[in-house]
Backbone as JSON, one array per atom type, in Angstrom:
{
  "sequence": "VEGIKAATLPGPGFYYKMYNTYYTADKMMDDSGKNISAADLDLTVYANVHRFIWGTGAKVLGADLIVDAIIPLVYTDISINTPGGRVEENSFNLGDINLEPAVLSWHRNTFDAAAGIGFFAPTGKYDAADPSSAGKDMWTTMLTLGGTLYFDEEKTWTASILARYETHTEKNDTKIKPGDEFHFEWGIGKTLMKLIDVGVSGYCQWQITDDSGDGVSYDKSVHDRVFAAGPEIDIFIPQIMSAVSLKCQKEFGAVDRSEGYVANLSLTKIF",
  "N": [[0.8, -1.23, 0.0], [2.18, 1.18, -0.04], [3.46, 2.12, -2.39], [4.49, 4.52, -4.86], [7.71, 5.81, -4.21], [8.05, 4.06, -2.06], [10.05, 3.21, -0.3], [11.0, 5.49, 0.85], [11.18, 7.03, 3.79], [9.81, 8.93, 6.59], [11.4, 11.74, 8.35], [12.53, 12.97, 11.58], [9.84, 13.42, 13.93], [6.23, 13.34, 14.43], [3.78, 11.29, 12.94], [0.65, 10.56, 11.48], [-1.1, 8.04, 9.81], [-3.68, 6.94, 7.72], [-4.96, 4.16, 6.17], [-7.21, 3.18, 3.65], [-8.38, 0.44, 2.36], [-9.66, -1.38, -0.33], [-10.67, -4.47, -1.5], [-11.53, -6.75, -4.04], [-12.65, -9.83, -5.45], [-13.38, -12.38, -7.84], [-12.35, -14.69, -8.69], [-10.87, -17.8, -8.02], [-7.82, -19.21, -7.97], [-6.12, -22.16, -9.1], [-3.5, -24.65, -8.4], [-2.05, -24.44, -10.69], [-2.48, -21.98, -11.68], [-4.95, -21.58, -12.91], [-8.36, -20.57, -13.21], [-10.68, -21.69, -10.8], [-13.59, -22.39, -11.65], [-15.77, -23.69, -10.56], [-15.68, -23.01, -7.92], [-16.92, -20.57, -7.64], [-16.37, -17.98, -6.53], [-17.0, -15.15, -4.48], [-15.79, -12.39, -3.24], [-15.22, -9.79, -0.95], [-13.31, -7.33, 0.61], [-12.72, -4.88, 3.05], [-10.46, -2.76, 4.53], [-9.77, -0.69, 7.19], [-7.2, 1.06, 8.27], [-4.98, 2.08, 10.82], [-2.12, 3.93, 11.36], [0.58, 4.78, 13.39], [3.32, 6.79, 13.58], [6.55, 7.46, 14.73], [9.21, 9.46, 14.37], [12.1, 9.35, 15.95], [14.25, 11.07, 16.2], [16.73, 10.2, 16.93], [19.92, 8.86, 15.91], [21.13, 6.05, 14.17], [23.69, 4.21, 12.93], [24.03, 6.21, 11.08], [21.48, 6.64, 10.19], [18.04, 7.72, 10.45], [16.12, 6.87, 13.29], [13.14, 5.13, 13.57], [10.0, 4.34, 15.0], [6.96, 2.47, 14.93], [3.4, 1.74, 14.93], [0.7, -0.33, 13.85], [-2.73, -0.54, 13.44], [-5.29, -2.5, 12.43], [-8.65, -2.5, 11.18], [-10.96, -4.72, 9.99], [-13.2, -5.64, 7.46], [-14.78, -8.4, 6.06], [-16.39, -10.14, 3.47], [-17.41, -13.12, 2.25], [-18.21, -15.59, -0.16], [-18.19, -18.91, -1.19], [-17.85, -21.99, -2.95], [-17.21, -25.1, -1.46], [-15.76, -28.4, -0.88], [-17.38, -29.28, 1.17], [-19.73, -27.93, 0.83], [-21.59, -24.88, 0.14], [-20.09, -21.97, 1.38], [-20.82, -19.15, 3.21], [-19.89, -16.26, 4.63], [-19.45, -13.4, 6.77], [-17.75, -10.73, 8.43], [-16.74, -8.2, 10.79], [-14.02, -6.97, 12.34], [-11.35, -6.3, 14.72], [-8.12, -6.6, 13.4], [-4.91, -8.27, 13.09], [-2.48, -6.74, 15.01], [0.33, -4.74, 14.13], [3.66, -4.18, 15.08], [6.52, -2.18, 14.87], [9.48, -1.98, 16.18], [11.97, -1.01, 15.5], [13.08, 0.81, 12.92], [15.11, 1.87, 10.3], [16.09, 4.75, 8.52], [17.62, 6.08, 5.77], [18.85, 9.0, 4.09], [20.01, 10.25, 1.14], [21.73, 12.13, -1.49], [21.21, 10.95, -3.99], [19.67, 8.76, -3.45], [17.3, 7.11, -1.25], [17.05, 4.96, 1.61], [15.87, 2.09, 3.45], [15.45, 0.04, 6.34], [14.29, -2.54, 8.52], [12.64, -4.15, 11.38], [9.76, -5.98, 12.25], [6.71, -7.04, 13.92], [3.83, -9.08, 13.77], [1.1, -9.46, 15.85], [-1.17, -11.93, 17.19], [-3.84, -10.62, 17.49], [-6.29, -10.38, 16.33], [-9.67, -11.61, 15.88], [-10.18, -15.09, 15.42], [-11.33, -17.92, 13.68], [-11.17, -21.15, 12.68], [-13.1, -22.3, 11.08], [-14.28, -20.22, 9.84], [-13.85, -18.37, 7.1], [-13.87, -15.65, 6.89], [-12.55, -14.53, 8.97], [-10.83, -11.99, 10.76], [-8.37, -12.18, 12.02], [-5.24, -14.07, 12.07], [-4.28, -16.06, 13.71], [-1.61, -16.49, 14.51], [1.83, -15.66, 15.22], [3.91, -13.34, 13.5], [7.06, -12.62, 12.16], [8.59, -9.91, 10.59], [10.9, -8.83, 8.26], [12.35, -5.97, 6.8], [13.54, -4.28, 3.89], [14.69, -1.83, 1.68], [14.81, 0.57, -1.11], [14.88, 3.85, -2.63], [15.51, 5.29, -5.72], [16.82, 8.25, -7.23], [16.67, 9.89, -10.31], [17.4, 12.29, -11.39], [18.81, 15.58, -10.73], [16.95, 17.25, -9.53], [15.31, 15.48, -8.29], [12.93, 14.47, -9.4], [12.24, 12.27, -10.95], [11.68, 8.94, -10.09], [12.38, 5.62, -8.81], [11.33, 2.88, -6.93], [11.7, 0.25, -4.52], [10.4, -1.8, -2.02], [11.09, -4.31, 0.02], [10.03, -7.3, 1.75], [10.42, -9.9, 4.15], [8.74, -12.61, 5.54], [8.19, -14.67, 8.35], [6.43, -17.28, 10.05], [4.67, -18.4, 13.02], [3.29, -21.53, 14.31], [-0.2, -22.12, 13.78], [-2.55, -22.21, 16.38], [-5.15, -23.35, 16.33], [-5.35, -24.93, 13.97], [-3.0, -26.32, 13.78], [-1.1, -25.83, 11.83], [1.78, -24.57, 10.31], [2.31, -21.88, 8.45], [4.14, -21.45, 5.37], [7.21, -19.56, 4.8], [7.22, -16.18, 3.51], [8.02, -14.06, 0.76], [7.87, -10.8, -0.33], [7.43, -7.81, -2.3], [6.9, -4.3, -2.69], [6.61, -1.97, -5.38], [7.41, 1.02, -7.23], [7.18, 3.5, -9.78], [7.74, 6.81, -10.54], [6.85, 10.3, -11.22], [7.48, 13.56, -10.19], [5.5, 16.44, -9.98], [5.38, 19.94, -9.99], [6.44, 19.96, -7.46], [4.65, 18.98, -5.6], [2.93, 16.97, -6.39], [2.84, 13.55, -7.12], [2.9, 11.27, -9.76], [2.34, 8.1, -11.29], [3.18, 4.6, -11.7], [2.45, 1.75, -9.76], [2.89, -1.26, -7.76], [2.8, -4.74, -6.64], [4.52, -7.78, -5.68], [4.33, -11.14, -4.71], [5.45, -14.05, -3.1], [5.2, -17.38, -1.83], [7.73, -18.94, -0.06], [8.74, -21.19, 1.37], [7.66, -24.56, 2.3], [4.39, -25.22, 3.74], [3.97, -26.5, 7.08], [3.56, -28.88, 9.82], [1.27, -30.76, 11.97], [-1.31, -30.49, 11.04], [-1.34, -30.34, 8.29], [-2.82, -31.51, 5.46], [-2.82, -31.5, 2.78], [-1.33, -30.94, -0.48], [1.65, -29.84, 0.25], [3.67, -28.85, -1.26], [2.71, -27.05, -3.04], [2.88, -23.68, -3.65], [1.7, -20.44, -2.92], [1.24, -17.44, -4.95], [1.27, -14.06, -6.25], [0.83, -11.2, -8.37], [0.66, -7.63, -8.99], [-0.4, -4.53, -10.52], [-0.78, -1.02, -11.27], [-2.21, 2.35, -11.75], [-1.2, 5.37, -9.94], [-1.64, 8.25, -7.85], [-0.33, 10.86, -5.9], [-0.76, 13.48, -3.6], [0.48, 16.31, -2.01], [-0.46, 18.56, 0.52], [0.48, 21.49, 1.54], [-0.58, 23.53, 3.15], [-2.06, 22.37, 5.19], [-0.37, 20.51, 6.08], [-0.53, 17.82, 5.13], [-1.12, 14.73, 3.3], [-2.46, 13.03, 0.45], [-3.13, 9.93, -1.03], [-3.86, 7.91, -3.82], [-4.39, 4.79, -5.24], [-4.9, 2.25, -7.7], [-5.03, -1.13, -8.45], [-4.54, -4.04, -10.47], [-4.64, -7.5, -10.02], [-2.61, -10.27, -11.15], [-1.4, -13.39, -12.55], [-1.82, -15.11, -10.4], [-1.53, -17.87, -8.1], [-2.93, -20.61, -6.45], [-4.67, -19.12, -4.82], [-6.86, -16.24, -4.36], [-7.67, -13.96, -7.09], [-7.83, -10.65, -7.98], [-8.94, -7.25, -7.71], [-7.54, -4.25, -6.31], [-7.96, -1.3, -4.43], [-6.63, 1.63, -2.98], [-6.89, 4.23, -0.67], [-5.03, 6.56, 0.91], [-4.41, 8.6, 3.74], [-2.38, 11.07, 5.12], [-1.14, 12.73, 7.96], [0.96, 15.24, 9.16], [2.52, 16.08, 12.14]],
  "CA": [[0.0, 0.0, 0.0], [3.0, 2.38, 0.0], [3.5, 2.59, -3.78], [5.57, 5.39, -5.31], [8.62, 6.17, -3.12], [7.7, 3.18, -0.93], [11.17, 3.05, 0.63], [11.36, 6.8, 1.38], [10.48, 7.14, 5.07], [9.89, 10.28, 7.14], [12.42, 12.08, 9.31], [12.05, 13.16, 12.94], [8.51, 13.99, 14.07], [5.13, 12.4, 14.63], [2.94, 11.19, 11.75], [-0.49, 9.64, 11.52], [-1.48, 7.62, 8.47], [-4.84, 6.06, 7.65], [-5.15, 3.46, 4.9], [-8.53, 2.62, 3.36], [-8.08, -0.51, 1.29], [-10.81, -2.16, -0.8], [-10.24, -5.59, -2.35], [-12.62, -7.58, -4.53], [-12.19, -10.91, -6.34], [-14.36, -13.41, -8.19], [-11.6, -15.82, -9.22], [-10.01, -18.57, -7.14], [-6.9, -19.87, -8.88], [-5.62, -23.44, -8.6], [-2.05, -24.74, -8.27], [-1.41, -24.15, -11.98], [-2.86, -20.62, -12.07], [-6.2, -21.56, -13.67], [-9.52, -20.24, -12.39], [-11.56, -22.79, -10.39], [-14.92, -21.8, -11.86], [-16.73, -24.35, -9.67], [-15.64, -22.37, -6.6], [-17.88, -19.46, -7.69], [-15.94, -17.07, -5.46], [-17.44, -13.76, -4.39], [-15.03, -11.92, -2.08], [-15.04, -8.36, -0.75], [-12.61, -7.0, 1.84], [-12.41, -3.48, 3.29], [-9.62, -2.59, 5.71], [-9.51, 0.67, 7.67], [-5.96, 0.78, 9.01], [-4.45, 3.27, 11.46], [-0.68, 3.78, 11.59], [1.17, 5.84, 14.19], [4.75, 6.77, 13.25], [7.36, 8.41, 15.49], [10.62, 9.64, 14.05], [12.6, 9.66, 17.3], [15.34, 12.05, 16.17], [17.99, 9.51, 17.2], [20.66, 8.36, 14.76], [21.75, 4.73, 14.29], [24.42, 3.91, 11.68], [23.81, 7.32, 10.16], [20.08, 6.64, 9.75], [17.01, 8.13, 11.4], [15.44, 5.75, 13.94], [11.69, 5.29, 13.55], [9.17, 3.26, 15.55], [5.57, 2.67, 14.53], [2.4, 0.71, 15.24], [-0.37, -0.38, 12.86], [-3.94, -1.15, 13.99], [-6.24, -2.68, 11.33], [-10.04, -2.91, 11.35], [-11.15, -5.44, 8.73], [-14.5, -6.23, 7.1], [-14.66, -9.41, 5.0], [-17.61, -10.81, 3.05], [-16.96, -14.15, 1.31], [-19.05, -16.72, -0.54], [-17.39, -19.81, -2.01], [-18.2, -23.4, -2.9], [-16.17, -25.98, -0.96], [-16.21, -29.8, -0.9], [-18.4, -29.48, 2.18], [-20.91, -27.14, 0.52], [-21.42, -23.45, -0.02], [-19.76, -21.23, 2.59], [-21.12, -17.72, 3.12], [-19.56, -15.67, 5.91], [-18.97, -12.03, 6.79], [-17.4, -10.28, 9.77], [-16.0, -6.95, 10.93], [-13.31, -7.11, 13.61], [-9.95, -5.91, 14.82], [-7.19, -7.56, 12.81], [-3.65, -8.49, 13.81], [-1.73, -5.5, 15.17], [1.73, -4.8, 13.73], [4.57, -3.29, 15.79], [7.88, -2.1, 14.34], [10.27, -1.28, 17.21], [13.22, -0.45, 14.97], [13.14, 1.04, 11.48], [16.17, 2.82, 9.99], [15.82, 5.47, 7.28], [18.74, 6.88, 5.27], [18.52, 9.96, 3.04], [21.2, 10.74, 0.45], [21.39, 12.97, -2.65], [20.72, 10.18, -5.14], [18.82, 7.63, -3.04], [16.87, 6.88, 0.13], [17.06, 3.54, 1.92], [15.16, 1.75, 4.67], [15.58, -1.33, 6.86], [13.59, -2.61, 9.8], [12.08, -5.4, 11.84], [8.43, -5.8, 12.82], [6.02, -8.25, 14.4], [2.38, -9.14, 13.81], [0.59, -10.19, 17.01], [-2.47, -12.53, 16.88], [-4.87, -9.89, 18.24], [-7.56, -10.45, 15.62], [-10.52, -12.77, 16.11], [-9.91, -16.15, 14.45], [-12.1, -19.16, 13.73], [-10.72, -21.96, 11.54], [-14.25, -22.63, 10.23], [-14.82, -18.97, 9.29], [-12.84, -17.77, 6.24], [-13.91, -14.18, 6.97], [-11.86, -14.11, 10.19], [-9.88, -10.89, 10.58], [-7.08, -12.59, 12.55], [-4.55, -15.2, 11.42], [-3.96, -17.06, 14.73], [-0.18, -16.8, 14.51], [2.78, -14.57, 15.26], [4.72, -13.2, 12.29], [8.21, -11.71, 12.17], [8.74, -9.32, 9.25], [12.12, -8.07, 8.0], [12.1, -5.02, 5.71], [14.71, -3.66, 3.28], [14.3, -1.23, 0.4], [15.47, 1.8, -1.52], [14.33, 4.71, -3.68], [16.55, 5.93, -6.54], [16.46, 9.49, -7.91], [17.37, 9.84, -11.59], [17.8, 13.63, -11.8], [19.23, 16.39, -9.59], [15.76, 17.81, -8.89], [14.62, 14.36, -7.67], [11.55, 14.38, -9.91], [12.02, 10.91, -11.48], [12.05, 7.99, -9.05], [12.02, 4.21, -8.84], [11.44, 2.42, -5.54], [11.34, -1.12, -4.15], [10.4, -2.05, -0.59], [10.95, -5.76, 0.12], [9.81, -7.84, 3.09], [10.46, -11.36, 4.32], [7.92, -12.95, 6.68], [8.18, -16.04, 8.85], [5.27, -17.4, 10.92], [4.59, -19.5, 13.98], [2.19, -22.47, 14.03], [-1.54, -21.73, 14.21], [-3.0, -23.09, 17.46], [-6.38, -24.06, 15.99], [-5.21, -25.88, 12.87], [-1.69, -27.0, 13.86], [-0.39, -25.61, 10.57], [2.73, -23.46, 10.28], [2.43, -21.44, 7.06], [5.49, -21.26, 4.86], [7.74, -18.19, 4.74], [6.82, -15.4, 2.34], [8.81, -12.92, 0.29], [7.08, -9.93, -1.19], [7.92, -6.44, -2.38], [6.16, -3.27, -3.39], [7.46, -1.19, -6.28], [6.76, 2.19, -7.81], [7.94, 4.38, -10.69], [6.94, 8.02, -10.51], [7.32, 11.62, -11.64], [6.99, 14.63, -9.33], [5.07, 17.63, -10.7], [5.17, 21.13, -9.17], [6.96, 19.62, -6.13], [3.56, 18.62, -4.71], [2.14, 15.86, -6.94], [3.55, 12.41, -7.72], [2.07, 10.39, -10.58], [3.12, 6.99, -11.79], [2.66, 3.24, -11.66], [2.96, 1.0, -8.61], [2.35, -2.62, -7.7], [3.42, -5.64, -5.68], [4.8, -9.16, -6.06], [4.37, -11.94, -3.49], [5.69, -15.49, -3.28], [5.49, -18.26, -0.7], [9.08, -19.44, -0.3], [8.94, -22.52, 1.95], [6.44, -25.36, 2.44], [3.65, -25.28, 4.99], [4.35, -27.66, 7.88], [2.73, -29.1, 11.0], [0.41, -31.95, 11.97], [-2.59, -30.22, 10.38], [-1.22, -30.3, 6.82], [-3.4, -32.69, 4.81], [-2.87, -31.16, 1.36], [-0.02, -30.95, -1.12], [2.35, -28.68, 0.78], [4.63, -28.34, -2.24], [2.06, -25.97, -3.78], [3.16, -22.39, -3.03], [0.9, -19.39, -3.54], [1.93, -16.26, -5.44], [0.41, -13.11, -6.94], [1.43, -9.94, -8.79], [-0.34, -6.59, -9.23], [0.12, -3.26, -11.02], [-1.82, -0.06, -11.63], [-1.84, 3.76, -11.64], [-1.19, 6.0, -8.62], [-1.42, 9.69, -7.74], [-0.11, 11.33, -4.53], [-0.82, 14.94, -3.53], [0.83, 16.92, -0.72], [-1.16, 19.82, 0.75], [1.33, 22.11, 2.57], [-1.35, 24.4, 4.05], [-2.52, 21.59, 6.34], [0.68, 19.51, 6.33], [-1.16, 16.52, 4.93], [-0.97, 14.14, 1.97], [-3.49, 12.09, 0.01], [-2.62, 9.01, -2.05], [-4.86, 7.0, -4.38], [-3.85, 3.83, -6.2], [-5.79, 1.16, -8.1], [-4.16, -2.15, -9.02], [-5.13, -5.3, -10.92], [-3.8, -8.66, -9.78], [-2.44, -11.23, -12.25], [-0.42, -14.43, -12.29], [-2.05, -15.72, -9.09], [-1.52, -19.33, -7.96], [-3.38, -21.15, -5.17], [-5.27, -18.03, -4.04], [-7.76, -15.4, -5.14], [-7.09, -12.98, -7.99], [-8.85, -9.63, -8.11], [-8.57, -5.85, -7.85], [-7.38, -3.57, -5.03], [-7.86, 0.16, -4.46], [-6.21, 2.12, -1.67], [-6.86, 5.66, -0.42], [-4.28, 6.8, 2.13], [-4.37, 9.97, 4.23], [-1.26, 11.25, 6.04], [-1.07, 14.01, 8.66], [2.24, 15.5, 9.8], [2.34, 16.92, 13.33]],
  "C": [[0.84, 1.27, 0.0], [3.24, 2.97, -1.38], [4.72, 3.4, -4.13], [6.38, 5.85, -4.09], [8.34, 5.34, -1.86], [8.79, 3.11, 0.12], [11.69, 4.39, 1.16], [10.54, 7.06, 2.63], [10.7, 8.52, 5.68], [11.05, 10.46, 8.12], [11.84, 12.26, 10.69], [10.67, 13.84, 12.97], [7.48, 12.91, 14.29], [4.19, 12.47, 13.42], [1.79, 10.21, 12.02], [-0.89, 9.32, 10.09], [-2.67, 6.68, 8.54], [-4.96, 5.49, 6.24], [-6.62, 3.0, 4.81], [-8.37, 1.75, 2.12], [-9.3, -1.36, 0.97], [-10.3, -3.22, -1.77], [-11.46, -6.39, -2.77], [-12.08, -8.62, -5.5], [-13.33, -11.86, -6.61], [-13.69, -14.61, -8.84], [-10.79, -16.48, -8.1], [-9.12, -19.44, -8.02], [-6.35, -21.15, -8.26], [-4.1, -23.45, -8.61], [-1.31, -24.55, -9.59], [-1.81, -22.77, -12.51], [-4.11, -20.52, -12.91], [-7.38, -21.32, -12.72], [-10.35, -21.49, -12.09], [-12.99, -22.26, -10.48], [-15.96, -22.42, -10.93], [-16.76, -23.72, -8.28], [-16.64, -21.23, -6.5], [-17.6, -18.46, -6.58], [-16.56, -15.7, -5.6], [-16.85, -13.19, -3.11], [-14.91, -10.4, -2.09], [-14.37, -8.14, 0.6], [-12.42, -5.48, 1.9], [-11.62, -3.39, 4.6], [-9.42, -1.1, 5.98], [-8.36, 0.56, 8.67], [-5.35, 2.07, 9.52], [-2.99, 3.04, 11.85], [-0.14, 5.01, 12.32], [2.68, 5.74, 14.09], [5.47, 7.85, 14.06], [8.8, 8.37, 15.0], [11.32, 10.18, 15.29], [13.61, 10.8, 17.33], [16.69, 11.45, 16.47], [18.61, 9.01, 15.89], [21.29, 7.02, 15.08], [22.39, 4.4, 12.95], [24.17, 4.97, 10.62], [22.38, 7.45, 9.66], [19.18, 7.19, 10.85], [16.34, 6.88, 11.97], [13.96, 6.07, 14.05], [11.05, 4.1, 14.26], [7.73, 3.52, 15.12], [4.7, 1.49, 14.93], [1.26, 0.83, 14.24], [-1.54, -1.16, 13.45], [-4.97, -1.27, 12.89], [-7.65, -3.08, 11.82], [-10.48, -3.47, 10.0], [-12.58, -5.97, 8.6], [-14.29, -7.18, 5.93], [-16.02, -10.05, 4.75], [-17.22, -11.82, 1.97], [-18.04, -15.19, 1.11], [-18.23, -17.59, -1.48], [-17.9, -21.24, -1.86], [-16.99, -24.21, -2.44], [-16.65, -27.42, -1.07], [-17.31, -30.09, 0.11], [-19.68, -28.7, 1.94], [-20.58, -25.66, 0.39], [-21.16, -22.78, 1.33], [-20.05, -19.75, 2.34], [-20.93, -17.1, 4.5], [-19.21, -14.19, 5.73], [-18.69, -11.63, 8.23], [-16.7, -8.94, 9.69], [-15.36, -6.95, 12.31], [-11.94, -6.44, 13.54], [-9.1, -7.0, 14.2], [-5.95, -7.71, 13.66], [-2.82, -7.21, 13.82], [-0.25, -5.73, 14.81], [2.53, -3.76, 14.51], [5.94, -3.35, 15.15], [8.73, -1.3, 15.33], [11.54, -0.65, 16.69], [13.17, -0.41, 13.45], [14.19, 2.11, 11.23], [15.92, 3.43, 8.62], [17.0, 6.35, 6.92], [18.27, 7.8, 4.15], [19.82, 10.5, 2.45], [20.77, 11.52, -0.8], [20.75, 12.18, -3.78], [19.81, 9.02, -4.76], [18.38, 7.79, -1.6], [16.89, 5.38, 0.36], [16.36, 3.31, 3.25], [15.41, 0.3, 5.04], [14.88, -1.39, 8.21], [13.16, -4.02, 10.15], [10.74, -5.1, 12.5], [7.8, -7.13, 13.18], [4.51, -8.06, 14.29], [1.95, -10.0, 14.99], [-0.81, -10.72, 16.7], [-3.6, -11.91, 17.71], [-6.24, -10.0, 17.61], [-8.34, -11.71, 15.95], [-10.29, -13.8, 15.02], [-10.79, -17.36, 14.74], [-11.73, -19.96, 12.5], [-11.85, -22.29, 10.59], [-14.83, -21.4, 9.55], [-13.76, -18.29, 8.43], [-12.87, -16.24, 6.23], [-13.19, -13.66, 8.21], [-10.83, -13.02, 9.9], [-8.48, -11.26, 11.05], [-6.51, -13.79, 11.83], [-4.1, -16.29, 12.4], [-2.49, -17.46, 14.7], [0.61, -15.51, 14.71], [3.57, -14.55, 13.96], [5.86, -12.23, 12.55], [8.45, -11.22, 10.75], [10.02, -8.49, 9.18], [11.92, -7.22, 6.75], [13.42, -4.43, 5.21], [14.29, -3.07, 1.94], [15.05, 0.04, 0.1], [14.68, 2.54, -2.58], [15.48, 5.39, -4.39], [15.99, 7.19, -7.18], [17.31, 9.6, -9.17], [17.75, 11.23, -12.11], [18.09, 14.45, -10.55], [18.04, 16.97, -8.83], [14.94, 16.76, -8.17], [13.15, 14.26, -8.11], [11.22, 13.02, -10.51], [12.53, 9.9, -10.46], [11.65, 6.57, -9.4], [12.28, 3.65, -7.45], [11.02, 0.96, -5.41], [11.43, -1.24, -2.63], [10.07, -3.53, -0.39], [10.78, -6.19, 1.57], [9.9, -9.37, 3.07], [9.71, -11.67, 5.61], [8.07, -14.42, 7.05], [7.16, -16.14, 9.98], [5.43, -18.53, 11.94], [3.42, -20.41, 13.59], [0.87, -21.92, 14.56], [-2.04, -22.73, 15.26], [-4.2, -23.94, 17.05], [-6.16, -25.19, 14.99], [-3.94, -26.71, 12.92], [-0.96, -26.97, 12.52], [0.53, -24.41, 10.73], [2.89, -23.03, 8.82], [3.87, -21.22, 6.65], [5.9, -19.8, 4.85], [7.31, -17.52, 3.44], [7.82, -14.31, 2.04], [7.92, -12.08, -0.6], [7.7, -8.54, -1.24], [6.91, -5.56, -3.12], [7.12, -2.53, -4.3], [6.68, 0.0, -6.81], [7.72, 2.95, -8.7], [7.12, 5.65, -10.83], [7.66, 9.26, -11.02], [6.67, 12.66, -10.73], [6.69, 15.87, -10.17], [4.84, 18.76, -9.71], [5.56, 20.91, -7.71], [5.89, 19.14, -5.15], [2.79, 17.37, -5.14], [3.07, 14.8, -7.51], [2.55, 11.59, -8.52], [2.95, 9.27, -11.1], [2.39, 5.67, -11.73], [3.27, 2.53, -10.46], [2.33, -0.39, -8.6], [3.05, -3.43, -6.63], [3.59, -7.02, -6.27], [4.94, -9.96, -4.78], [4.53, -13.42, -3.83], [5.76, -16.18, -1.92], [6.8, -18.97, -1.01], [9.28, -20.86, 0.19], [7.6, -23.24, 2.1], [5.73, -25.06, 3.76], [4.09, -26.54, 5.75], [3.41, -27.79, 9.07], [1.81, -30.3, 10.84], [-0.9, -31.74, 11.21], [-2.53, -30.19, 8.87], [-1.73, -31.6, 6.22], [-3.52, -32.5, 3.3], [-1.46, -31.2, 0.81], [0.75, -29.69, -0.71], [3.41, -28.13, -0.18], [4.04, -27.23, -3.1], [2.25, -24.67, -3.02], [2.35, -21.31, -3.73], [1.78, -18.24, -4.0], [0.89, -15.33, -6.06], [1.22, -11.87, -7.28], [0.31, -8.92, -9.02], [0.34, -5.33, -9.74], [-1.05, -2.33, -11.36], [-1.37, 1.37, -11.4], [-1.93, 4.29, -10.22], [-1.01, 7.5, -8.75], [-1.33, 10.05, -6.26], [-0.08, 12.85, -4.55], [-0.47, 15.4, -2.12], [0.17, 18.29, -0.62], [-0.44, 20.56, 1.86], [0.55, 22.97, 3.56], [-1.82, 23.67, 5.31], [-1.54, 20.46, 6.68], [0.13, 18.09, 6.24], [-0.94, 16.04, 3.5], [-2.09, 13.15, 1.72], [-2.9, 11.24, -1.1], [-3.72, 8.07, -2.5], [-4.19, 6.1, -5.4], [-4.87, 2.74, -6.46], [-4.96, 0.14, -8.86], [-4.93, -3.41, -9.37], [-4.15, -6.42, -10.65], [-3.73, -9.56, -11.01], [-1.43, -12.28, -11.83], [-0.6, -15.14, -10.97], [-2.03, -17.24, -9.17], [-1.98, -19.68, -6.56], [-3.93, -20.05, -4.24], [-6.22, -17.24, -4.93], [-6.97, -14.45, -6.04], [-8.15, -11.92, -8.26], [-8.27, -8.24, -8.32], [-8.46, -5.23, -6.45], [-7.28, -2.07, -5.27], [-7.5, 0.62, -3.06], [-6.19, 3.65, -1.65], [-6.18, 5.88, 0.93], [-4.27, 8.3, 2.46], [-3.26, 10.07, 5.27], [-1.29, 12.65, 6.64], [0.26, 14.12, 9.38], [2.02, 16.46, 10.97], [3.66, 17.63, 13.69]]
}
């Protein structure tokens, strides 16, 4: 959801960011990337996510030290055919809270860079029989590394990648430990009038290792993946020290998961 200049992080100060993410899909892809038409998927997800960011002002290895917390509220409405019959569920609940106790942000003339560590806590409600559950019933450790390159002295042309590696604990309910995941966001943009960024952004996600645990009763060698791309516009409003970002992306190349569309409206306030 970061998009253009994804790896360019703020300096000292306090920031509040609200993400409004809408996802919809009517395709469930199999292990070869073909739509399972018999599944007759109808999926809608809306996430209202609140992020609190503190640039501490401290320096570590020449970088600004940042800490942040993310609190998601998630609504999910899903209908899908399963071997056991048609499942129709919906819920609105607190999701899994993310804490990043250490994020480092470097700023140079030709590039910005970022690195950090974060944790997802199983704070969201979870029911193994309810696919609309907001929680995941597991702890996740997330490592982050990325950079933004500037291609001209005025820093108007940019390319950015923000990569993450996730590893999970075993789910208590199902006794399944999901495989590790690697994913990254990317963006290519142009700054206009020093206040507007326009461009293209997207994401790529792969499962890297097999699922494991006593609850695995399926072919664990099947790893999910998905890609997405679409247009983005970001506007900074200096009079109120705020920014608005809108991006719309289409997923493609999905395997062993849903494939759909995502739109994200983000609002940022600088204090």
